[in-house]
Coordinates of C-alpha atoms in Angstrom, one line a residue:
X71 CA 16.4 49.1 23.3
X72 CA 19.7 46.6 22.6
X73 CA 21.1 46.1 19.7
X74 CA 23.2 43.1 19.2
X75 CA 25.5 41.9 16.6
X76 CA 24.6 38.1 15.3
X77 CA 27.5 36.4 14.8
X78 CA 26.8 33.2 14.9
X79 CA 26.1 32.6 10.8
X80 CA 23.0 32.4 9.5
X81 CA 22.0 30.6 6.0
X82 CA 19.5 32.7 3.6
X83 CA 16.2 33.1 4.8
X84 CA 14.5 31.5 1.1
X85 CA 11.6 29.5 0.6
X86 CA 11.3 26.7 3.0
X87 CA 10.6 24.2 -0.3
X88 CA 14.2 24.6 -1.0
X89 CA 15.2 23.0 2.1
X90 CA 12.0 19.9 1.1
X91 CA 13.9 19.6 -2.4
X92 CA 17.4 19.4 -1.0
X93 CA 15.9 16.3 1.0
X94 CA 14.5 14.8 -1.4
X95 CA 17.7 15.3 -3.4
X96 CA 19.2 13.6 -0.5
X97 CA 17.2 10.6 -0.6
X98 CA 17.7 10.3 -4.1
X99 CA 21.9 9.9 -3.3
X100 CA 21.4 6.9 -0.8
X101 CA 19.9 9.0 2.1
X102 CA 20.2 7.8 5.9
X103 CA 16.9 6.6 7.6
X104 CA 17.7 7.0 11.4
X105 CA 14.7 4.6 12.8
X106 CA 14.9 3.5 16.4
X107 CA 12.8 0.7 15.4
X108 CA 10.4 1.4 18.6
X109 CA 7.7 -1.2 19.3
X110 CA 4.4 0.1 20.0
X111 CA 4.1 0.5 23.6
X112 CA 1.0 1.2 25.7
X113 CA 2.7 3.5 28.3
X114 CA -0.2 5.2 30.3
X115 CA 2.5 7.4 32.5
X116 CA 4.8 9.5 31.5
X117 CA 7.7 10.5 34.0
X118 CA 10.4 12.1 32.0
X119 CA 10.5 12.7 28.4
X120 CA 13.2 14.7 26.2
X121 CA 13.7 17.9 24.4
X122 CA 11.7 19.7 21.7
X123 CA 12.9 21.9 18.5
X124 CA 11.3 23.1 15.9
X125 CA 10.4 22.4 12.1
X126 CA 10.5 24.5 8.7
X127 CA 8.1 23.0 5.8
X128 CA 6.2 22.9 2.8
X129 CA 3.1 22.3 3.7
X130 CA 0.9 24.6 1.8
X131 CA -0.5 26.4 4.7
X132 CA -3.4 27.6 2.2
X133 CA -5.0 25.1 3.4
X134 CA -6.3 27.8 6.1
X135 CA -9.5 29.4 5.1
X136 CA -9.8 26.9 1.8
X137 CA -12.9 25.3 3.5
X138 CA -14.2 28.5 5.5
X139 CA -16.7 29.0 3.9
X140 CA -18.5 25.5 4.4
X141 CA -17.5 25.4 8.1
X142 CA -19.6 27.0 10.6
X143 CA -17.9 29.7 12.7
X144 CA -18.4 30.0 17.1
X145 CA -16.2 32.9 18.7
X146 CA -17.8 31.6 22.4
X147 CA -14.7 31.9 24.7
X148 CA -14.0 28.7 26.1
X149 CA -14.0 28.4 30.6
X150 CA -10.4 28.4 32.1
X151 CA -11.8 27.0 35.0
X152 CA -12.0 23.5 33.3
X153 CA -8.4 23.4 33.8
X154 CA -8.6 24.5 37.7
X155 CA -11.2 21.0 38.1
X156 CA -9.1 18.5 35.9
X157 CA -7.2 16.0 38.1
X158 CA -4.1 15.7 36.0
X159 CA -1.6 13.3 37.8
X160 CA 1.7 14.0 36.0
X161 CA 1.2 18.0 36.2
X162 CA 1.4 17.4 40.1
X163 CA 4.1 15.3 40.4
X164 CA 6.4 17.5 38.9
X165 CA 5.1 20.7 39.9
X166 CA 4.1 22.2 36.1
X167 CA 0.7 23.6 34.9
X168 CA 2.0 24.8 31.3
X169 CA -1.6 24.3 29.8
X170 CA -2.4 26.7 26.9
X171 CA -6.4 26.7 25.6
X172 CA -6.8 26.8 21.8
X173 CA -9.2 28.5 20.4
X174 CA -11.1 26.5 17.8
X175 CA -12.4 28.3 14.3
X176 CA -14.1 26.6 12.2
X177 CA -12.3 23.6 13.1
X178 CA -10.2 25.6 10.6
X179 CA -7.7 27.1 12.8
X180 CA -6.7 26.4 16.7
X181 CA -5.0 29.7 18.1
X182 CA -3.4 30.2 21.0
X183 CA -1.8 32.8 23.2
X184 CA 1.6 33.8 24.1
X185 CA 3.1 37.1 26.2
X186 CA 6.1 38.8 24.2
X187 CA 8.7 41.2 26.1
X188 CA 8.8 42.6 29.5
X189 CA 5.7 43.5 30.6
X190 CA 4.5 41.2 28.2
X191 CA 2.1 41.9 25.6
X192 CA -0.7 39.3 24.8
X193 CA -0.6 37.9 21.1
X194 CA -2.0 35.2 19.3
X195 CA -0.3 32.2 17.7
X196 CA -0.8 28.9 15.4
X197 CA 1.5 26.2 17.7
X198 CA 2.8 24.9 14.4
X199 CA 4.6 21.8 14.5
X200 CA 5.3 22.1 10.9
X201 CA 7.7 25.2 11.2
X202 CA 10.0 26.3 13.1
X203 CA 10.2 29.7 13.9
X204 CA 8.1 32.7 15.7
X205 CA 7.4 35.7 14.2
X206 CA 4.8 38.3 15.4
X207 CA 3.6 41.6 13.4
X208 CA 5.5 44.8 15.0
X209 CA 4.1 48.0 15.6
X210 CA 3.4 50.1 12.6
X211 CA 2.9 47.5 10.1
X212 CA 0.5 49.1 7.5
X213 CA -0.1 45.5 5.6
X214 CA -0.7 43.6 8.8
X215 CA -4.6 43.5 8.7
X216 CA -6.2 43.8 11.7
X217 CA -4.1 41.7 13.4
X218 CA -2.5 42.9 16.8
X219 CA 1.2 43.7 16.9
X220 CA 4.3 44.0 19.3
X221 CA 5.3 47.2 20.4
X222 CA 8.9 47.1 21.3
X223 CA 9.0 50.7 22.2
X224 CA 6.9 49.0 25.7
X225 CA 9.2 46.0 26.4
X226 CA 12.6 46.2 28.5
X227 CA 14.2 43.6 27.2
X228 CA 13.9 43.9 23.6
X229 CA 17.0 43.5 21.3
X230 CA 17.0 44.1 17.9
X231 CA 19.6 41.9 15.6
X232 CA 21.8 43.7 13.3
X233 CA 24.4 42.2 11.2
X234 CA 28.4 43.4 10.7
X235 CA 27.4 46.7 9.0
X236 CA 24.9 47.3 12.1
X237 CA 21.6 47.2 10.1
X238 CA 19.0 45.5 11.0
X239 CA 19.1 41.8 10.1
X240 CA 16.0 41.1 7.6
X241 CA 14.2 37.8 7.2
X242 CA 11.8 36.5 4.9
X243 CA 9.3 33.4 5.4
X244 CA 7.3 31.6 2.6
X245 CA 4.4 29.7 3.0
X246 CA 1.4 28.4 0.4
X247 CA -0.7 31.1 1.2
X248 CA 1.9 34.2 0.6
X249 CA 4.7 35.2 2.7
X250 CA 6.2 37.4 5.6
X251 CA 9.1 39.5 5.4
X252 CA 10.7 41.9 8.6
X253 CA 13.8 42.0 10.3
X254 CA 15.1 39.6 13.5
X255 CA 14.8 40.5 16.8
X256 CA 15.1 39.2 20.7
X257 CA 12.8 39.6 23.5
X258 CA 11.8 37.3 26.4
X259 CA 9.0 34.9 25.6
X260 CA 5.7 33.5 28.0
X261 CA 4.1 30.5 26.5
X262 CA 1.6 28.8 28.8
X263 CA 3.3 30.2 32.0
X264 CA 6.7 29.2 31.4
X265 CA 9.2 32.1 30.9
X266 CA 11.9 31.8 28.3
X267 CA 14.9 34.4 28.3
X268 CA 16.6 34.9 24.8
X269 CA 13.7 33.8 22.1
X270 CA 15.0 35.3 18.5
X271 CA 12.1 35.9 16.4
X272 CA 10.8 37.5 13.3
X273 CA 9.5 41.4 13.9
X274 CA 7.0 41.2 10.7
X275 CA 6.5 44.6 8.8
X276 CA 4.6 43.4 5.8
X277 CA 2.3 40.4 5.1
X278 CA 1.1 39.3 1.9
X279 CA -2.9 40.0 1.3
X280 CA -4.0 36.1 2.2
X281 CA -2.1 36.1 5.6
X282 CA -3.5 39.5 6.4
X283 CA -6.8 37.6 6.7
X284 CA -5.5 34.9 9.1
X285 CA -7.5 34.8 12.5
X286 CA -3.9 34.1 14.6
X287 CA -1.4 37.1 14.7
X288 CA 1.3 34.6 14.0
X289 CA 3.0 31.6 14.1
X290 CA 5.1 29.9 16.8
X291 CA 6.9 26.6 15.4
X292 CA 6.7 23.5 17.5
X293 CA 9.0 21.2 15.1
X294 CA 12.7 20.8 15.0
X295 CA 16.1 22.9 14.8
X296 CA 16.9 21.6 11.7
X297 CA 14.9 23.5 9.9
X298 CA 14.8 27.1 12.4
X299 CA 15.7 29.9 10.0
X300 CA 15.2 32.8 12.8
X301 CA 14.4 31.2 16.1
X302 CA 17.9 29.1 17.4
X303 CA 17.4 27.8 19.7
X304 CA 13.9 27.4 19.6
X305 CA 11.2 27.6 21.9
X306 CA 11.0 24.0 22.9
X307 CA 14.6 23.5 23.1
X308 CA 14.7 27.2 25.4
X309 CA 11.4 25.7 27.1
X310 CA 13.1 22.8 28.2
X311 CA 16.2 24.2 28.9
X312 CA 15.6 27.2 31.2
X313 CA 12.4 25.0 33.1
X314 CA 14.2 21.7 33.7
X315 CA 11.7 20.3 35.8
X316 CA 9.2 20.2 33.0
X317 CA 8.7 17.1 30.9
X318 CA 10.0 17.5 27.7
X319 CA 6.8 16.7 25.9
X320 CA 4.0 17.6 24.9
X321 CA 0.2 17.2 23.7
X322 CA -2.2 18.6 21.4
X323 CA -6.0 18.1 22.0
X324 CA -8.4 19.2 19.2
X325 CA -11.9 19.2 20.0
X326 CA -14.3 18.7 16.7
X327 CA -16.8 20.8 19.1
X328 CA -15.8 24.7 19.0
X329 CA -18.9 24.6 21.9
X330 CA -17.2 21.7 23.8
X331 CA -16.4 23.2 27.5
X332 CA -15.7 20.5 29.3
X333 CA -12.8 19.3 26.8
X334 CA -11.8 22.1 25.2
X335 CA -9.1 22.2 22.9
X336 CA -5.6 22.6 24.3
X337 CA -1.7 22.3 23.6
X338 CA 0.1 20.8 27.0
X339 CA 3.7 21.4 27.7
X340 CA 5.4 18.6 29.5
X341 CA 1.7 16.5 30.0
X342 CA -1.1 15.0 28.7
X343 CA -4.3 13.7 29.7
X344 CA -5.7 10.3 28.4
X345 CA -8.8 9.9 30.7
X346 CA -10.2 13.0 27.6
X347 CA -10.5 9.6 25.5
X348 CA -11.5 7.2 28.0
X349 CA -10.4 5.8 31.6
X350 CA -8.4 2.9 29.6
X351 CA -7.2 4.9 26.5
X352 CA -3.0 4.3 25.7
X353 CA -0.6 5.3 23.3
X354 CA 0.5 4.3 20.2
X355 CA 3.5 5.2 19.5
X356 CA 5.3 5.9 16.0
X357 CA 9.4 6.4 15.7
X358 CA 10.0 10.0 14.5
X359 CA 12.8 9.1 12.2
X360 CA 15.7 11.3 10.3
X361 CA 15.6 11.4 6.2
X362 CA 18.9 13.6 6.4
X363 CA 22.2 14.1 8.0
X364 CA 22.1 16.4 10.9
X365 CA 19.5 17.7 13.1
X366 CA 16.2 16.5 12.7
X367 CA 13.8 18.9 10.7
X368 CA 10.0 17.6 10.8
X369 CA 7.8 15.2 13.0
X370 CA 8.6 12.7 10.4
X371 CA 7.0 9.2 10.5
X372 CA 7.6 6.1 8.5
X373 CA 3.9 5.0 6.9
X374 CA 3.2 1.9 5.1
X375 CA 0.3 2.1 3.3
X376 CA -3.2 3.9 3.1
X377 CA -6.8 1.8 2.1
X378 CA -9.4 3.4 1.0
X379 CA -12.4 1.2 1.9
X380 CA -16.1 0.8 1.0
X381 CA -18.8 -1.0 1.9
X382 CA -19.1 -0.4 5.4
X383 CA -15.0 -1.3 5.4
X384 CA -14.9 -4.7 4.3
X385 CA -14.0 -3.8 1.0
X386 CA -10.4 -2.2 -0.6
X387 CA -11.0 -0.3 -3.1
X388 CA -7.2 1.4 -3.2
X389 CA -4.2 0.3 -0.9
X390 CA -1.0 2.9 -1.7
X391 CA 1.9 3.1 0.0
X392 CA 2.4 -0.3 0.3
X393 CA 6.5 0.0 0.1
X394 CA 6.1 2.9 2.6
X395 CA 5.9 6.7 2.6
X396 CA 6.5 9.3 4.6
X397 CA 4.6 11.8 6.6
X398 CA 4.6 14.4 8.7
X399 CA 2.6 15.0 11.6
X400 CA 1.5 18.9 11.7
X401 CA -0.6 20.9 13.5
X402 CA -0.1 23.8 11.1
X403 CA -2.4 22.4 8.3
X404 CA -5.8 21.9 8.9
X405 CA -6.7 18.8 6.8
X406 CA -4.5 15.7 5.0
X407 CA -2.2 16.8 2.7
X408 CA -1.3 14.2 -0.5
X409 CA 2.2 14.0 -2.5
X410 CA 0.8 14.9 -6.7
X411 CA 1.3 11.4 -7.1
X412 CA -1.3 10.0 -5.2
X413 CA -3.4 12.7 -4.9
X414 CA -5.6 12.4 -8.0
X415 CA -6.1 8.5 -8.0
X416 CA -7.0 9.3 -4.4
X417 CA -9.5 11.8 -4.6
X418 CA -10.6 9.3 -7.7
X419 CA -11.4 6.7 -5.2
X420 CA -12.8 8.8 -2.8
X421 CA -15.3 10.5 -4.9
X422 CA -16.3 7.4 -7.5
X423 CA -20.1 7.4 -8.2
X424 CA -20.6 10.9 -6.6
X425 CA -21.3 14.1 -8.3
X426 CA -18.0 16.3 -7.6
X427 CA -16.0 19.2 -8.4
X428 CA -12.8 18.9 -7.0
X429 CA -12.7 18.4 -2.8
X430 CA -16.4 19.4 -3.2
X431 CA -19.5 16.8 -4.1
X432 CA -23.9 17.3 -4.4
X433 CA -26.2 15.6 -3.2
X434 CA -24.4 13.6 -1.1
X435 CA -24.4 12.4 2.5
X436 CA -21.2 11.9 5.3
X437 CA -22.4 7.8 4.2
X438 CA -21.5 8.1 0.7
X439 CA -17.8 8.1 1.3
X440 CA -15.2 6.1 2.2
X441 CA -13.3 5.4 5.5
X442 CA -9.4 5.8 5.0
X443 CA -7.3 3.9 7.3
X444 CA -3.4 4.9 7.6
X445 CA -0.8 2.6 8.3
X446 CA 1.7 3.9 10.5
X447 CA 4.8 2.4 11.8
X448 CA 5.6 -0.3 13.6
X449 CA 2.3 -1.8 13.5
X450 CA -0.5 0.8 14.4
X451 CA -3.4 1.3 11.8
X452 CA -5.2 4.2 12.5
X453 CA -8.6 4.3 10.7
X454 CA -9.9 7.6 9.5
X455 CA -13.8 7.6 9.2
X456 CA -15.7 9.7 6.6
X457 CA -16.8 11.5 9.5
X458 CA -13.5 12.7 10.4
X459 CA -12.7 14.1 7.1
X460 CA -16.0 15.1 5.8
X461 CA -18.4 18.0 6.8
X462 CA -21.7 18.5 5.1
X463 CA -24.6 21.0 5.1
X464 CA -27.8 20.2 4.9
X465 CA -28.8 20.7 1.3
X466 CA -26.6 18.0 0.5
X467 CA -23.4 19.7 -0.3
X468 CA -20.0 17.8 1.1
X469 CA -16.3 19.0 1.2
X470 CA -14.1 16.8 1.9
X471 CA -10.5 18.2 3.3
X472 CA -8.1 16.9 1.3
X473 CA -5.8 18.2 -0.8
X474 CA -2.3 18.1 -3.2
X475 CA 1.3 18.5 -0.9
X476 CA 3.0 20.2 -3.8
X477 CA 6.9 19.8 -5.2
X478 CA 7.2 17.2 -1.9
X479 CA 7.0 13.2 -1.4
X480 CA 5.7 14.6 2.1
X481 CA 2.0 13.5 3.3
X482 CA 0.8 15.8 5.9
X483 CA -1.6 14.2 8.6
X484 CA -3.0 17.4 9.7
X485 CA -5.6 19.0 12.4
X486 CA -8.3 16.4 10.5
X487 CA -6.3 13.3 11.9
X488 CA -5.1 14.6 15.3
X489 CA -9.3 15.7 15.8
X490 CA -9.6 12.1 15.4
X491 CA -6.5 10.9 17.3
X492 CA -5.4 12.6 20.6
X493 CA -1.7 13.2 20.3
X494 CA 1.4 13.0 21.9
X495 CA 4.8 15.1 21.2
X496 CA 7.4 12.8 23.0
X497 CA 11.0 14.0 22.5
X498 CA 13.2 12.5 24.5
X499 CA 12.0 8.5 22.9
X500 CA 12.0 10.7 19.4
X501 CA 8.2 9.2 18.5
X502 CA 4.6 10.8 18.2
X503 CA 1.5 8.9 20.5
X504 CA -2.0 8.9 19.4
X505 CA -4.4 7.8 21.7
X506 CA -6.9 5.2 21.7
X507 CA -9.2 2.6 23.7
X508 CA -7.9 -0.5 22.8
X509 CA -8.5 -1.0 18.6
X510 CA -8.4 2.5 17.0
X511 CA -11.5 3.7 15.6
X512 CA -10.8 7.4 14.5
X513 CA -12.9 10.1 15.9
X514 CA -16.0 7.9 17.1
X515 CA -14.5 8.3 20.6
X516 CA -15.9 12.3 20.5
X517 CA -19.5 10.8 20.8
X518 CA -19.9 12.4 16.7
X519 CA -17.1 11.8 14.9
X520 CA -15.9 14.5 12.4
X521 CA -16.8 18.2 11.7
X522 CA -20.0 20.2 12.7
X523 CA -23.3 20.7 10.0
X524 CA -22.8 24.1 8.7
X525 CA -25.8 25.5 10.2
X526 CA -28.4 24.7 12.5
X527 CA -32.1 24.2 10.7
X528 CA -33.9 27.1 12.2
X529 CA -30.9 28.9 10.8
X530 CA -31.9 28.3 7.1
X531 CA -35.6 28.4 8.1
X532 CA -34.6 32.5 9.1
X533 CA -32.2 32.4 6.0
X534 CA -34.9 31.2 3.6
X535 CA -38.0 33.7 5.1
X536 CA -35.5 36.7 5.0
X537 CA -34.7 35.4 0.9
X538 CA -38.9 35.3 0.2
X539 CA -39.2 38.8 2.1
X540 CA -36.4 40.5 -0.3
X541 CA -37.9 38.8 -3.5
X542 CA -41.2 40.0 -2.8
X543 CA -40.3 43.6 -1.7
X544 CA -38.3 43.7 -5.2
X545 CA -41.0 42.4 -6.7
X546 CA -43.2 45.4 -5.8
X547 CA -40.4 47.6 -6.5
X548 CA -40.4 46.5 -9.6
X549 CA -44.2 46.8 -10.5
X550 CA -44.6 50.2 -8.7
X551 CA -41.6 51.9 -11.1
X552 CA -43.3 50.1 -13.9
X553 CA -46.7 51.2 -13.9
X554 CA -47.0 54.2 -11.8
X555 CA -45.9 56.9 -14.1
X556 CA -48.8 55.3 -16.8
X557 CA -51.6 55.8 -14.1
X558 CA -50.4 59.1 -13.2
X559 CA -49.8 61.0 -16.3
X560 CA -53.4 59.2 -17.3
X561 CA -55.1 60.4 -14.3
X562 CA -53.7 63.8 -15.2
X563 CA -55.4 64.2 -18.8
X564 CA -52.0 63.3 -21.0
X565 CA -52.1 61.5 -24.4
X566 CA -49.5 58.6 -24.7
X567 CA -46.7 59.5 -26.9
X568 CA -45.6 56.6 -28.4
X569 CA -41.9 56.1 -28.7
X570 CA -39.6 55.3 -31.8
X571 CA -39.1 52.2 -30.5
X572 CA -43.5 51.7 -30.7
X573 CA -43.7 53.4 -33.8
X574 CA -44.2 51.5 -37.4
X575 CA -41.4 49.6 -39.4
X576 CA -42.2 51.8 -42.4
X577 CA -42.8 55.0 -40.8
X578 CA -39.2 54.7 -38.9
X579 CA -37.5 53.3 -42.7
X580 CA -38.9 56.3 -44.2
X581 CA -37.5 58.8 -41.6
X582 CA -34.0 57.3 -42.4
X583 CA -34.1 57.0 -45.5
X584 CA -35.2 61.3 -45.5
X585 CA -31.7 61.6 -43.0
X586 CA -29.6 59.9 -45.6
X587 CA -30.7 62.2 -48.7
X588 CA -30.4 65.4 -46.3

């Protein structure tokens, strides 16, 4: 095992909200708004695109497991050899297959896999472009779960990071749900068959109870440098770097369909594939723009409003925005994410003439709520159907999966919006693509829009037989205990003694009142 000696200084590993306030504090002063001002473009090739970094933020990744237990779960493995039949026309002009399947839970969580050290060791991550480092449970963490951990003791090229005093440098990690703590290390790094030499990353050796439950392992941040408190340079920048013919972009596919293989989900490095949406889909771009000096931090764009509609979408019943908000575009949280200030009135809106408690409303259909539509910049409005952010079961019981972006002016357009929007990571023109044919119509394009029912009928047909069959076996339970020691002790020749409980008011008065004189 290495040891080296960071150098190169390092600010304090706090909360990442500090670095969210300190922007907003920024703002507040006369901030500078870097906008390229790009016009939406329809750009159906890509040839060369820039570099990637990687993102800190405050998106409450609670959001993870919040609507679990509404959502129905499928483990089925999904085929690699979809990949192997896909004609995808960039990948062969430039040589690069850097394809990574996700792995969809719940429509929850999207996991992927990445190789750690030399051999490397399989583990699995959340591609979060809402943070920006990696960090992976080690070996020997006792408050890791179940999830699996590194072993440096089996890599070669493992270095651990010590400071001037030569002890090992710690680092700590904060998110909604709980945080991470562990020290720094260095190891080589495999992410969808590209090899990067060099990765720093967090060696976790404690995880608070809520992470513990997480499906991934951990987290590998897709975002920008600005906001890398472990992992400088980060994996896109070393991704590009050290494999210059690749692209320097990349896409994210979410399927709504954790049984869809023929389009499974999937994260792209330096390629994409629009013939998923249709044989005429294109891009629509939005500028990724810079709310502070120095390096960019999150996949910011600049939005201009957001309706919420009703009847059939002729109608406005709310339009916010209308000066302009910003929001970040973030594979880390699983649904949309609303600044306090908005939230409330929203879910208001939303949820007017329906029986609710909170993100979760009775006797209800998908057709008793609203379509959203987002207003992104330079001209693109990207509808959101009820569909796409609305799951139901079949007893009539809706969630909805929206909720409050706390202590931030930040919206988050999470997995719900990039399930209905195929997107596109596109550094080198600083801008995110989402894919449609011609007008966007949110997730219709999926042939069923949204999330799955919770469970299939015959499920709750089994469900409801096995609930009789336990009611009536505690029902004769219940009568055999009652009534059995009666029949018996009668079929054996013994008097009933009555108890104190069956005897007369008087008789029991006059006992206690003979206890008191005694």
């Amino acid at each position: 095992m290495k040891v080296i000696l960071e150098k190169r200084p390092v600010r304090s590993l706090g909360n990442p909200n500090e670095d969210m306030h300190s922007m907003r504090r920024h703002l507040t002063d006369g901030s500078v708004v870097e906008d390229k001002n790009l016009k939406s473009s329809n750009v159906k090739n890509i040839k060369s695109l820039g570099s990637t970094d990687v993102v800190g933020k405050n998106a409450d990744k609670n959001l993870r497991g919040e609507f679990s237990d509404l959502i129905v779960t499928d483990d089925t493995n999904m085929d690699p050899t979809f990949w192997e039949e896909s004609q995808l026309d960039l990948a062969e002009e430039h040589g690069v297959d850097a394809k990574l399947l996700l792995t969809d839970y719940f429509n929850n969580q999207y996991v992927g896999q990445i190789g750690l050290g030399e051999p490397a060791q399989t583990l699995s991550v959340v591609f979060d472009t809402g943070s920006s480092d990696l960090w992976i449970p080690g070996r020997g963490c006792s408050q890791c779960g179940d999830h699996a951990t590194f072993d440096k003791t089996r890599s070669l090229t493992y270095s651990m990071i010590v400071d001037s005093s030569e002890e090992p440098r710690p680092f700590e990690v904060d998110y909604g749900s709980g945080k991470v703590t562990g020290y720094r290390a260095m190891d080589n790094l495999d992410v969808g068959g590209l090899k990067c030499e060099g990765v720093y990353f967090g060696e976790v050796t404690y995880e608070d109870e809520l992470i513990r439950k997480f499906i991934m392992d951990g987290i590998a941040g897709l975002g920008f440098r600005g906001l890398a408190m472990v992992t400088k340079p980060t994996i896109l920048e070393l991704v590009f770097q050290q494999n210059p013919t690749v692209p320097e972009v990349f896409s994210v596919y979410l399927s709504n369909n954790p049984r869809d293989h023929d389009k499974p989900s999937h994260l792209w490095f330096g390629g994409y594939d629009l013939s998923i949406v249709s044989e005429n889909a294109t891009w629509h771009y939005t500028p990724v723009i810079r709310r502070s000096y120095g390096d960019f931090k999150y996949w910011t764009v600049k939005m201009y409003g957001l309706q919420v509609l009703s009847n059939g979408g002729l109608d406005v019943k709310a339009d916010m925005c209308s000066s302009g908000c910003y929001a970040i575009v973030d594979t880390g949280t699983s649904g949309i994410a609303i600044p306090e200030l908005y939230y409330y009135e929203v879910v208001n809106y939303i949820t007017e003439g329906l029986h609710c408690r909170g993100i979760t409303c009775y006797n209800v259909q998908v057709s008793d709520f609203p379509d959203l539509t987002f207003y992104l910049a330079p001209d693109n409005e990207l509808p959101l159907r009820a569909a796409d952010y609305v799951t139901c079961s079949r007893w009539g019981e809706c969630v909805f999966k929206i909720q409050p972006s706390y202590g931030g002016a930040y919206w988050i357009l999470g997995d719900v919006f990039m399930e209905a929007y195929y997107t596109l990571f596109d550094v080198e023109n600083m801008r995110v693509g989402f894919a449609c044919d011609g007008t966007c119509t949110g997730g219709d394009w999926h042939g069923k829009g949204g999330f799955l029912e919770l469970e299939e009928a015959q499920e709750w047909l089994k469900f409801t037989f096995l609930g009789l069959l336990v009611l009536s076996l505690s029902t004769i339970v219940y009568l055999v205990s009652s009534f059995a020691p009666s029949i018996y002790m009668k079929n054996k020749g013994y008097s009933h003694v009555p108890s104190a409980a069956e005897q007369p008011r008087d008789t029991l008065k006059s006992e206690i009142i003979h206890d008191e004189d005694s």
